[in-house]
mmCIF file of C-alpha atoms and ligand atoms in Angstrom:
data_model
loop_
_atom_site.group_PDB
_atom_site.id
_atom_site.type_symbol
_atom_site.label_atom_id
_atom_site.label_comp_id
_atom_site.label_asym_id
_atom_site.label_seq_id
_atom_site.Cartn_x
_atom_site.Cartn_y
_atom_site.Cartn_z
ATOM 1 C CA GLU A 29 159.726 155.370 56.494
ATOM 2 C CA GLU A 30 158.119 154.499 53.146
ATOM 3 C CA ASN A 31 158.183 150.738 53.744
ATOM 4 C CA THR A 32 156.308 150.771 57.011
ATOM 5 C CA PHE A 33 153.136 152.140 55.402
ATOM 6 C CA SER A 34 150.768 150.357 53.081
ATOM 7 C CA CYS A 35 150.066 153.424 50.952
ATOM 8 C CA LYS A 36 150.934 157.083 50.503
ATOM 9 C CA THR A 37 147.802 158.275 52.276
ATOM 10 C CA GLU A 38 148.722 156.313 55.403
ATOM 11 C CA GLN A 39 152.239 157.722 55.244
ATOM 12 C CA GLU A 40 150.916 161.259 54.826
ATOM 13 C CA ILE A 41 148.571 160.876 57.788
ATOM 14 C CA HIS A 42 151.542 159.762 59.889
ATOM 15 C CA GLN A 43 153.683 162.677 58.743
ATOM 16 C CA GLN A 44 151.461 165.107 60.584
ATOM 17 C CA ARG A 45 153.670 165.622 63.588
ATOM 18 C CA SER A 46 156.363 166.979 61.317
ATOM 19 C CA THR A 47 154.035 168.843 58.932
ATOM 20 C CA ILE A 48 152.440 170.628 61.883
ATOM 21 C CA GLU A 49 155.946 171.642 62.952
ATOM 22 C CA SER A 50 156.707 172.871 59.422
ATOM 23 C CA ALA A 51 153.560 175.010 59.361
ATOM 24 C CA VAL A 52 154.752 176.990 62.393
ATOM 25 C CA ARG A 53 158.537 176.817 61.917
ATOM 26 C CA GLY A 54 160.152 180.230 61.612
ATOM 27 C CA ARG A 55 156.772 181.898 62.008
ATOM 28 C CA VAL A 56 155.920 181.604 65.668
ATOM 29 C CA ASP A 57 157.957 183.049 68.503
ATOM 30 C CA PHE A 58 156.834 180.820 71.356
ATOM 31 C CA ASP A 59 158.604 182.842 74.031
ATOM 32 C CA ASN A 60 157.220 186.234 73.079
ATOM 33 C CA HIS A 61 153.905 184.869 71.834
ATOM 34 C CA THR A 62 154.103 186.544 68.435
ATOM 35 C CA VAL A 63 153.685 185.464 64.820
ATOM 36 C CA LYS A 64 155.472 186.679 61.699
ATOM 37 C CA LEU A 65 154.246 185.670 58.256
ATOM 38 C CA GLY A 66 156.690 186.855 55.570
ATOM 39 C CA GLY A 67 154.230 186.472 52.692
ATOM 40 C CA ILE A 68 151.668 188.890 54.096
ATOM 41 C CA GLN A 69 153.836 191.207 56.194
ATOM 42 C CA ALA A 70 153.780 194.058 53.671
ATOM 43 C CA TYR A 71 149.985 193.914 53.440
ATOM 44 C CA LEU A 72 149.102 193.565 57.115
ATOM 45 C CA HIS A 73 148.018 197.170 57.403
ATOM 46 C CA GLU A 74 145.643 196.795 54.459
ATOM 47 C CA ILE A 75 144.431 193.416 55.750
ATOM 48 C CA ARG A 76 143.603 194.953 59.131
ATOM 49 C CA ARG A 77 141.644 197.732 57.490
ATOM 50 C CA SER A 78 139.513 195.339 55.434
ATOM 51 C CA ASN A 79 135.816 195.432 56.006
ATOM 52 C CA ARG A 80 134.763 191.810 55.609
ATOM 53 C CA ILE A 81 136.678 188.572 55.252
ATOM 54 C CA TYR A 82 135.716 185.807 52.827
ATOM 55 C CA MET A 83 137.260 182.346 52.883
ATOM 56 C CA ILE A 84 136.851 180.538 49.591
ATOM 57 C CA GLY A 85 137.788 177.028 48.413
ATOM 58 C CA MET A 86 136.396 173.576 47.640
ATOM 59 C CA GLY A 87 136.247 170.189 49.361
ATOM 60 C CA THR A 88 138.675 169.674 52.205
ATOM 61 C CA SER A 89 140.093 173.169 51.745
ATOM 62 C CA ILE A 90 136.724 174.747 52.508
ATOM 63 C CA HIS A 91 136.556 172.571 55.628
ATOM 64 C CA ALA A 92 139.823 174.159 56.817
ATOM 65 C CA ALA A 93 138.019 177.490 56.443
ATOM 66 C CA LEU A 94 134.975 176.239 58.330
ATOM 67 C CA ALA A 95 137.208 174.886 61.105
ATOM 68 C CA THR A 96 138.810 178.284 61.664
ATOM 69 C CA GLN A 97 135.847 180.579 61.031
ATOM 70 C CA HIS A 98 135.083 181.023 64.737
ATOM 71 C CA VAL A 99 138.637 181.810 65.780
ATOM 72 C CA LEU A 100 139.162 184.214 62.878
ATOM 73 C CA THR A 101 135.956 186.019 63.741
ATOM 74 C CA SER A 102 136.947 186.361 67.359
ATOM 75 C CA LEU A 103 140.567 187.391 66.636
ATOM 76 C CA THR A 104 139.738 189.913 63.908
ATOM 77 C CA ASN A 105 136.399 191.140 65.177
ATOM 78 C CA LYS A 106 135.190 191.168 61.576
ATOM 79 C CA SER A 107 132.439 189.355 59.756
ATOM 80 C CA VAL A 108 134.031 186.191 58.323
ATOM 81 C CA SER A 109 132.150 184.237 55.649
ATOM 82 C CA VAL A 110 133.012 180.759 54.411
ATOM 83 C CA VAL A 111 131.787 180.261 50.850
ATOM 84 C CA GLN A 112 132.343 177.426 48.402
ATOM 85 C CA ALA A 113 134.055 178.808 45.306
ATOM 86 C CA THR A 114 131.257 177.756 42.941
ATOM 87 C CA GLN A 115 128.537 179.035 45.251
ATOM 88 C CA PHE A 116 130.412 182.316 45.522
ATOM 89 C CA ILE A 117 130.171 182.906 41.782
ATOM 90 C CA ASP A 118 126.702 181.370 41.381
ATOM 91 C CA MET A 119 125.309 183.787 43.970
ATOM 92 C CA GLY A 120 127.118 186.757 42.407
ATOM 93 C CA GLU A 121 128.468 187.728 45.831
ATOM 94 C CA PRO A 122 128.886 191.536 45.858
ATOM 95 C CA ILE A 123 132.577 192.107 46.556
ATOM 96 C CA ALA A 124 134.132 195.467 47.339
ATOM 97 C CA LYS A 125 137.687 196.809 47.200
ATOM 98 C CA THR A 126 137.686 196.876 50.969
ATOM 99 C CA ASP A 127 137.102 193.110 51.293
ATOM 100 C CA LEU A 128 139.785 190.546 52.069
ATOM 101 C CA CYS A 129 139.254 187.327 50.066
ATOM 102 C CA ILE A 130 141.271 184.311 51.183
ATOM 103 C CA PHE A 131 141.694 181.453 48.698
ATOM 104 C CA ILE A 132 142.509 178.084 50.204
ATOM 105 C CA SER A 133 143.745 175.337 47.932
ATOM 106 C CA GLN A 134 146.224 172.509 48.445
ATOM 107 C CA SER A 135 147.108 172.346 44.753
ATOM 108 C CA GLY A 136 146.608 176.005 43.966
ATOM 109 C CA GLU A 137 145.126 174.821 40.659
ATOM 110 C CA THR A 138 141.473 173.996 41.409
ATOM 111 C CA ALA A 139 139.476 175.454 38.519
ATOM 112 C CA ASP A 140 136.481 176.515 40.620
ATOM 113 C CA THR A 141 138.671 178.273 43.174
ATOM 114 C CA LYS A 142 140.669 179.965 40.425
ATOM 115 C CA ALA A 143 137.444 181.238 38.832
ATOM 116 C CA ALA A 144 136.374 182.778 42.159
ATOM 117 C CA LEU A 145 139.822 184.359 42.479
ATOM 118 C CA ASP A 146 139.494 185.945 39.021
ATOM 119 C CA TYR A 147 136.088 187.263 40.051
ATOM 120 C CA CYS A 148 137.530 188.894 43.199
ATOM 121 C CA ASN A 149 140.543 190.261 41.351
ATOM 122 C CA ARG A 150 138.198 191.910 38.850
ATOM 123 C CA ALA A 151 136.291 193.463 41.758
ATOM 124 C CA GLY A 152 139.584 194.883 43.066
ATOM 125 C CA ALA A 153 139.487 193.047 46.422
ATOM 126 C CA LEU A 154 142.612 192.267 48.398
ATOM 127 C CA THR A 155 143.334 188.572 47.692
ATOM 128 C CA LEU A 156 145.366 186.204 49.846
ATOM 129 C CA GLY A 157 146.314 182.637 48.860
ATOM 130 C CA ILE A 158 146.880 179.704 51.183
ATOM 131 C CA THR A 159 148.397 176.960 49.053
ATOM 132 C CA ASN A 160 150.719 173.998 49.354
ATOM 133 C CA VAL A 161 152.260 174.303 45.896
ATOM 134 C CA VAL A 162 154.745 177.125 45.521
ATOM 135 C CA GLY A 163 154.366 178.830 42.150
ATOM 136 C CA SER A 164 150.843 177.478 41.543
ATOM 137 C CA SER A 165 148.245 179.618 39.751
ATOM 138 C CA ILE A 166 146.567 180.694 42.986
ATOM 139 C CA CYS A 167 149.956 181.617 44.445
ATOM 140 C CA GLN A 168 150.754 183.745 41.438
ATOM 141 C CA ASN A 169 147.428 185.478 41.058
ATOM 142 C CA THR A 170 146.831 186.532 44.661
ATOM 143 C CA THR A 171 148.169 189.779 46.136
ATOM 144 C CA CYS A 172 149.856 188.031 49.043
ATOM 145 C CA GLY A 173 149.874 184.614 50.665
ATOM 146 C CA ILE A 174 150.941 181.966 53.132
ATOM 147 C CA HIS A 175 152.617 178.725 52.078
ATOM 148 C CA VAL A 176 151.240 175.665 53.777
ATOM 149 C CA ASN A 177 154.650 173.873 53.791
ATOM 150 C CA ALA A 178 153.149 170.382 54.163
ATOM 151 C CA GLY A 179 155.382 168.875 51.467
ATOM 152 C CA VAL A 180 154.080 167.115 48.355
ATOM 153 C CA GLU A 181 150.737 165.421 49.007
ATOM 154 C CA VAL A 182 150.292 162.421 46.729
ATOM 155 C CA GLY A 183 147.146 160.716 48.067
ATOM 156 C CA VAL A 184 144.008 162.063 46.404
ATOM 157 C CA ALA A 185 142.504 162.415 49.871
ATOM 158 C CA SER A 186 143.882 165.547 51.465
ATOM 159 C CA THR A 187 145.121 164.854 55.001
ATOM 160 C CA LYS A 188 148.342 166.565 56.054
ATOM 161 C CA ALA A 189 147.559 169.591 53.873
ATOM 162 C CA TYR A 190 144.281 170.046 55.772
ATOM 163 C CA THR A 191 145.876 170.264 59.207
ATOM 164 C CA SER A 192 148.531 172.645 57.883
ATOM 165 C CA GLN A 193 145.960 174.875 56.141
ATOM 166 C CA TYR A 194 144.097 174.967 59.446
ATOM 167 C CA ILE A 195 147.240 176.131 61.255
ATOM 168 C CA CYS A 196 148.053 178.759 58.609
ATOM 169 C CA LEU A 197 144.570 180.241 59.010
ATOM 170 C CA VAL A 198 144.961 180.383 62.793
ATOM 171 C CA LEU A 199 148.362 182.067 62.330
ATOM 172 C CA LEU A 200 146.765 184.586 59.980
ATOM 173 C CA GLY A 201 144.197 185.428 62.654
ATOM 174 C CA ILE A 202 146.967 185.948 65.206
ATOM 175 C CA ALA A 203 149.007 188.106 62.812
ATOM 176 C CA ILE A 204 145.981 190.347 62.281
ATOM 177 C CA ALA A 205 145.130 190.564 65.983
ATOM 178 C CA GLN A 206 148.499 190.794 67.674
ATOM 179 C CA ASP A 207 148.785 194.583 67.716
ATOM 180 C CA PHE A 208 145.655 194.853 69.822
ATOM 181 C CA PHE A 209 146.307 194.704 73.545
ATOM 182 C CA SER A 210 142.894 193.192 74.264
ATOM 183 C CA MET A 211 143.827 190.122 72.187
ATOM 184 C CA LYS A 212 147.015 189.271 74.086
ATOM 185 C CA GLY A 213 145.438 186.707 76.395
ATOM 186 C CA GLN A 214 143.702 184.795 73.622
ATOM 187 C CA ILE A 215 146.829 184.835 71.461
ATOM 188 C CA ARG A 216 149.025 183.601 74.303
ATOM 189 C CA GLU A 217 146.670 180.668 74.870
ATOM 190 C CA ILE A 218 146.647 179.696 71.183
ATOM 191 C CA ILE A 219 150.424 179.963 70.818
ATOM 192 C CA ASP A 220 150.935 177.835 73.935
ATOM 193 C CA GLY A 221 148.537 175.349 72.339
ATOM 194 C CA LEU A 222 150.534 175.398 69.096
ATOM 195 C CA ARG A 223 153.740 174.660 70.982
ATOM 196 C CA GLU A 224 152.331 171.400 72.287
ATOM 197 C CA LEU A 225 150.390 170.443 69.191
ATOM 198 C CA PRO A 226 153.024 168.355 67.316
ATOM 199 C CA MET A 227 153.653 166.255 70.413
ATOM 200 C CA LYS A 228 149.930 165.740 70.969
ATOM 201 C CA ALA A 229 149.367 164.851 67.305
ATOM 202 C CA GLU A 230 152.088 162.231 67.712
ATOM 203 C CA GLU A 231 150.325 160.967 70.808
ATOM 204 C CA VAL A 232 147.106 160.465 68.811
ATOM 205 C CA LEU A 233 149.001 158.706 66.021
ATOM 206 C CA ASN A 234 150.862 156.437 68.431
ATOM 207 C CA ASN A 235 148.043 155.574 70.735
ATOM 208 C CA LYS A 236 148.183 151.882 69.896
ATOM 209 C CA GLN A 237 145.646 150.826 72.485
ATOM 210 C CA GLN A 238 143.160 153.431 71.358
ATOM 211 C CA LEU A 239 143.860 152.729 67.737
ATOM 212 C CA LYS A 240 143.078 149.076 68.282
ATOM 213 C CA ALA A 241 139.810 150.099 69.881
ATOM 214 C CA LEU A 242 139.232 152.308 66.872
ATOM 215 C CA VAL A 243 139.718 149.311 64.601
ATOM 216 C CA GLU A 244 137.088 147.496 66.652
ATOM 217 C CA LEU A 245 134.790 150.438 66.109
ATOM 218 C CA ILE A 246 135.374 150.140 62.408
ATOM 219 C CA GLN A 247 134.703 146.415 62.445
ATOM 220 C CA GLU A 248 131.557 147.044 64.378
ATOM 221 C CA CYS A 249 130.435 149.524 61.727
ATOM 222 C CA GLN A 250 131.253 146.914 59.136
ATOM 223 C CA ASN A 251 129.258 144.267 60.954
ATOM 224 C CA VAL A 252 126.299 146.577 61.117
ATOM 225 C CA VAL A 253 126.691 147.208 57.417
ATOM 226 C CA LYS A 254 126.805 143.473 56.680
ATOM 227 C CA GLU A 255 123.911 142.723 58.986
ATOM 228 C CA CYS A 256 121.810 145.465 57.430
ATOM 229 C CA MET A 257 122.694 144.314 53.955
ATOM 230 C CA MET A 258 121.290 140.877 54.783
ATOM 231 C CA PHE A 259 117.993 142.457 55.585
ATOM 232 C CA ASN A 260 118.370 144.899 52.753
ATOM 233 C CA THR A 261 117.362 147.894 54.801
ATOM 234 C CA ASP A 262 117.994 151.529 54.021
ATOM 235 C CA ARG A 263 120.661 151.600 56.719
ATOM 236 C CA SER A 264 122.917 149.315 54.742
ATOM 237 C CA ASN A 265 125.713 151.736 54.113
ATOM 238 C CA SER A 266 125.525 154.913 56.106
ATOM 239 C CA LEU A 267 127.045 156.730 59.041
ATOM 240 C CA TYR A 268 126.293 159.996 60.817
ATOM 241 C CA ILE A 269 129.111 162.076 62.236
ATOM 242 C CA LEU A 270 127.939 164.761 64.621
ATOM 243 C CA GLY A 271 129.813 167.775 65.909
ATOM 244 C CA ARG A 272 128.958 171.235 67.067
ATOM 245 C CA GLY A 273 130.938 174.488 67.191
ATOM 246 C CA TYR A 274 134.557 173.803 66.286
ATOM 247 C CA GLN A 275 133.815 170.119 65.806
ATOM 248 C CA TYR A 276 131.232 170.690 63.079
ATOM 249 C CA ALA A 277 133.993 171.152 60.506
ATOM 250 C CA VAL A 278 135.687 167.964 61.724
ATOM 251 C CA ALA A 279 132.415 166.057 61.299
ATOM 252 C CA ARG A 280 132.068 167.368 57.743
ATOM 253 C CA GLU A 281 135.681 166.603 56.907
ATOM 254 C CA ALA A 282 135.455 163.101 58.388
ATOM 255 C CA ALA A 283 132.351 162.367 56.318
ATOM 256 C CA LEU A 284 134.062 163.580 53.153
ATOM 257 C CA LYS A 285 137.108 161.361 53.819
ATOM 258 C CA ILE A 286 134.950 158.278 54.457
ATOM 259 C CA LYS A 287 132.937 158.787 51.268
ATOM 260 C CA GLU A 288 136.029 159.575 49.258
ATOM 261 C CA ILE A 289 138.244 156.641 50.151
ATOM 262 C CA ALA A 290 135.936 154.022 51.733
ATOM 263 C CA TYR A 291 132.936 154.503 49.396
ATOM 264 C CA MET A 292 130.650 154.450 52.399
ATOM 265 C CA HIS A 293 127.917 157.006 52.771
ATOM 266 C CA ALA A 294 128.674 159.304 55.698
ATOM 267 C CA GLU A 295 127.081 162.587 56.640
ATOM 268 C CA GLY A 296 128.668 165.241 58.804
ATOM 269 C CA LEU A 297 126.009 167.130 60.724
ATOM 270 C CA CYS A 298 125.738 169.770 63.381
ATOM 271 C CA SER A 299 124.233 167.857 66.328
ATOM 272 C CA SER A 300 121.634 170.593 66.814
ATOM 273 C CA GLU A 301 120.137 169.576 63.450
ATOM 274 C CA LEU A 302 119.205 166.077 64.649
ATOM 275 C CA LYS A 303 115.711 166.982 65.773
ATOM 276 C CA HIS A 304 115.006 168.821 62.553
ATOM 277 C CA GLY A 305 114.951 165.684 60.439
ATOM 278 C CA PRO A 306 118.028 163.442 60.567
ATOM 279 C CA LEU A 307 116.913 161.771 63.821
ATOM 280 C CA ALA A 308 114.238 159.903 61.835
ATOM 281 C CA MET A 309 116.943 157.677 60.328
ATOM 282 C CA VAL A 310 118.294 156.723 63.727
ATOM 283 C CA GLN A 311 117.397 153.357 65.232
ATOM 284 C CA GLU A 312 119.216 150.587 66.997
ATOM 285 C CA ASN A 313 122.581 149.845 65.353
ATOM 286 C CA PHE A 314 122.540 152.920 63.168
ATOM 287 C CA PRO A 315 126.206 153.930 63.325
ATOM 288 C CA VAL A 316 126.820 157.418 64.720
ATOM 289 C CA ILE A 317 130.079 159.066 65.719
ATOM 290 C CA LEU A 318 129.605 161.977 68.083
ATOM 291 C CA PHE A 319 132.200 164.559 69.084
ATOM 292 C CA ALA A 320 131.868 165.487 72.750
ATOM 293 C CA VAL A 321 135.163 167.254 73.362
ATOM 294 C CA ASN A 322 135.844 169.583 76.233
ATOM 295 C CA ASP A 323 134.729 172.976 74.981
ATOM 296 C CA GLN A 324 131.693 175.210 75.403
ATOM 297 C CA PHE A 325 129.539 172.717 73.459
ATOM 298 C CA LYS A 326 130.239 169.667 75.609
ATOM 299 C CA THR A 327 126.905 169.811 77.433
ATOM 300 C CA HIS A 328 125.089 170.007 74.091
ATOM 301 C CA ALA A 329 127.029 166.994 72.889
ATOM 302 C CA PHE A 330 126.093 164.985 75.981
ATOM 303 C CA ASN A 331 122.461 165.976 75.426
ATOM 304 C CA ALA A 332 122.661 164.725 71.857
ATOM 305 C CA MET A 333 124.164 161.479 73.160
ATOM 306 C CA ASN A 334 121.229 161.008 75.537
ATOM 307 C CA GLN A 335 118.758 161.711 72.728
ATOM 308 C CA LEU A 336 120.372 158.991 70.645
ATOM 309 C CA VAL A 337 120.641 156.506 73.516
ATOM 310 C CA SER A 338 116.954 156.947 74.302
ATOM 311 C CA ARG A 339 116.247 155.834 70.709
ATOM 312 C CA GLY A 340 118.286 152.696 71.156
ATOM 313 C CA CYS A 341 121.268 154.030 69.220
ATOM 314 C CA VAL A 342 124.589 154.011 71.026
ATOM 315 C CA PRO A 343 126.953 156.532 69.438
ATOM 316 C CA TYR A 344 130.721 156.121 69.314
ATOM 317 C CA LEU A 345 132.172 159.102 71.117
ATOM 318 C CA ILE A 346 135.250 161.224 70.654
ATOM 319 C CA ILE A 347 136.005 162.873 73.994
ATOM 320 C CA THR A 348 138.975 164.636 75.580
ATOM 321 C CA GLU A 349 141.150 163.338 78.391
ATOM 322 C CA GLY A 350 139.775 164.026 81.847
ATOM 323 C CA ASP A 351 136.137 163.630 80.771
ATOM 324 C CA GLU A 352 135.940 159.852 81.116
ATOM 325 C CA VAL A 353 134.304 159.954 84.561
ATOM 326 C CA GLU A 354 131.768 162.561 83.504
ATOM 327 C CA LEU A 355 130.813 160.310 80.611
ATOM 328 C CA GLU A 356 130.519 157.251 82.852
ATOM 329 C CA ASN A 357 128.329 159.173 85.270
ATOM 330 C CA ASN A 358 125.731 159.521 82.517
ATOM 331 C CA PHE A 359 125.119 155.778 82.717
ATOM 332 C CA LYS A 360 123.776 153.841 85.691
ATOM 333 C CA ASN A 361 125.200 150.637 84.348
ATOM 334 C CA LYS A 362 128.899 150.952 83.522
ATOM 335 C CA ALA A 363 128.555 148.274 80.860
ATOM 336 C CA GLU A 364 126.374 150.690 78.915
ATOM 337 C CA VAL A 365 129.058 153.362 78.611
ATOM 338 C CA PRO A 366 129.599 153.759 74.856
ATOM 339 C CA PHE A 367 132.893 153.228 73.080
ATOM 340 C CA HIS A 368 134.943 156.380 73.446
ATOM 341 C CA PHE A 369 138.153 157.471 71.799
ATOM 342 C CA VAL A 370 140.050 159.802 74.122
ATOM 343 C CA LEU A 371 141.948 162.723 72.625
ATOM 344 C CA PRO A 372 144.676 164.761 74.307
ATOM 345 C CA LYS A 373 143.261 168.153 75.230
ATOM 346 C CA SER A 374 144.221 171.284 73.339
ATOM 347 C CA THR A 375 142.942 174.819 73.309
ATOM 348 C CA PRO A 376 139.403 174.777 71.780
ATOM 349 C CA CYS A 377 140.309 176.347 68.441
ATOM 350 C CA LEU A 378 143.086 173.780 67.873
ATOM 351 C CA GLN A 379 141.229 170.724 69.183
ATOM 352 C CA GLY A 380 139.883 170.058 65.678
ATOM 353 C CA ILE A 381 143.406 169.290 64.477
ATOM 354 C CA LEU A 382 143.761 166.488 67.014
ATOM 355 C CA ALA A 383 140.166 165.370 66.418
ATOM 356 C CA VAL A 384 140.515 164.972 62.653
ATOM 357 C CA ILE A 385 143.488 162.584 62.877
ATOM 358 C CA PRO A 386 141.524 159.574 64.215
ATOM 359 C CA MET A 387 138.881 160.334 61.570
ATOM 360 C CA GLN A 388 141.515 160.208 58.828
ATOM 361 C CA LEU A 389 142.682 156.881 60.245
ATOM 362 C CA LEU A 390 139.108 155.663 60.495
ATOM 363 C CA SER A 391 138.499 156.366 56.805
ATOM 364 C CA LEU A 392 141.791 154.653 55.959
ATOM 365 C CA TYR A 393 140.936 151.513 57.941
ATOM 366 C CA LEU A 394 137.413 151.388 56.553
ATOM 367 C CA ALA A 395 138.812 151.726 53.040
ATOM 368 C CA GLN A 396 141.373 148.980 53.666
ATOM 369 C CA ALA A 397 138.722 146.677 55.141
ATOM 370 C CA ARG A 398 136.645 147.219 52.015
ATOM 371 C CA GLY A 399 139.567 146.628 49.682
ATOM 372 C CA CYS A 400 139.470 150.126 48.171
ATOM 373 C CA ASN A 401 142.361 151.787 46.401
ATOM 374 C CA VAL A 402 143.121 154.352 49.086
ATOM 375 C CA ASP A 403 145.569 156.541 47.174
ATOM 376 C CA GLN A 404 143.534 156.634 43.973
ATOM 377 C CA PRO A 405 139.801 156.526 44.724
ATOM 378 C CA ARG A 406 137.611 155.787 41.725
ATOM 379 C CA ASN A 407 136.252 158.729 39.692
ATOM 380 C CA LEU A 408 138.498 161.297 41.400
ATOM 381 C CA ALA A 409 141.616 163.266 40.517
ATOM 382 C CA LYS A 410 144.074 164.865 42.912
ATOM 383 C CA SER A 411 143.608 168.227 41.374
ATOM 384 C CA VAL A 412 140.300 169.233 39.788
ATOM 385 C CA THR A 413 141.524 171.566 37.085
ATOM 386 C CA VAL A 414 138.517 171.426 34.767
HETATM 387 O O1 LIG B 12 143.707 171.417 45.711
HETATM 388 P P1 LIG B 12 142.483 171.928 46.441
HETATM 389 O O2 LIG B 12 142.675 172.030 47.894
HETATM 390 O O3 LIG B 12 141.971 173.195 45.844
HETATM 391 O O4 LIG B 12 141.371 170.829 46.174
HETATM 392 C C1 LIG B 12 140.059 171.024 46.577
HETATM 393 C C2 LIG B 12 139.325 169.717 46.650
HETATM 394 O O5 LIG B 12 139.191 169.163 45.360
HETATM 395 C C3 LIG B 12 140.025 168.709 47.544
HETATM 396 O O6 LIG B 12 140.231 169.227 48.815
HETATM 397 C C4 LIG B 12 139.223 167.396 47.663
HETATM 398 O O7 LIG B 12 138.013 167.654 48.302
HETATM 399 C C5 LIG B 12 140.060 166.354 48.396
HETATM 400 N N1 LIG B 12 140.395 165.280 47.517
HETATM 401 C C6 LIG B 12 139.387 165.800 49.621
HETATM 402 O O8 LIG B 12 140.196 164.908 50.289
#
């Protein structure tokens, strides 16, 4: 397997079918639609009684929290806050014994996240770790936890650990909710979605035709960059990535990956923010990627697309299968239909897992086209322990 990939990061991106399987293996009963998480089983009662839920981490790990905030809120019926570890301490967040604080960290050694954990331990809160390194500091210093089981992640850019953290958080939500009869329908839908997820992730990774089109997209971005550089404009090296609802976290994560490994400025925004400032940057050829997947925010996404098109900017779209005709119908002239990458459809709260994979590949291809060291980006370390 090693030889077919140009670097560890590419290999790790392509391992995601199997890492998704590892995240659910032995934990999900697909026939009875139940979840069992050994590492938190003894504390489930206490977890269910908690007042508020905090999800704490840094970088990609906090994006896994953001991606699952909606589903955790709806499964637990509790107030769920996503707070960066540093912000958490800087704001002096008032924590009570009745709060559940979840610490998400691939390495389990991130200094900022560890400091927030110490803070919560001192406040006597119930702490739960979601880490990929068994025996790490965060593993040891939390009351209970869930192992991510993604295998060693070597690339500085976190890819497979992200999708597995995402799944572990969804499983946690199910474990909390599954004793409530009213939650059965929602849980059944998510577990059915999880059953098909590895196969669909593989589909995204193997979609050669679409991937080639994605490469074209990248080259187009590059051409815009080059063209803008010639004229030395302020658009020389930038990209907006827009998503709303579940896709907001994907937009943020995609932007982080592109900055981190391709050294290209990218900004992940909620599409509803456009009119409140960011739209001023947008003109013809300004590169924008817009998520318009099939969920409750699709109409909003199509509205955002029309706003951009009317300013001469044609966004690159990420849509879900079955929506091609609806997209085409937005354009009188078929030649004007924007580039669109078509994802297999999943249940809304899992769609972000399929949506992030082409973004990971996009950052990889951009980085390769720019001759960057993908596995070891400049100025960064895999684990930020100081
Ligand atoms: O090991 P952790 O998950 O705690 O690391 C947190 C961040 O430093 C990390 O996710 C970083 O943002 C990644 N390199 C992004 O790809």
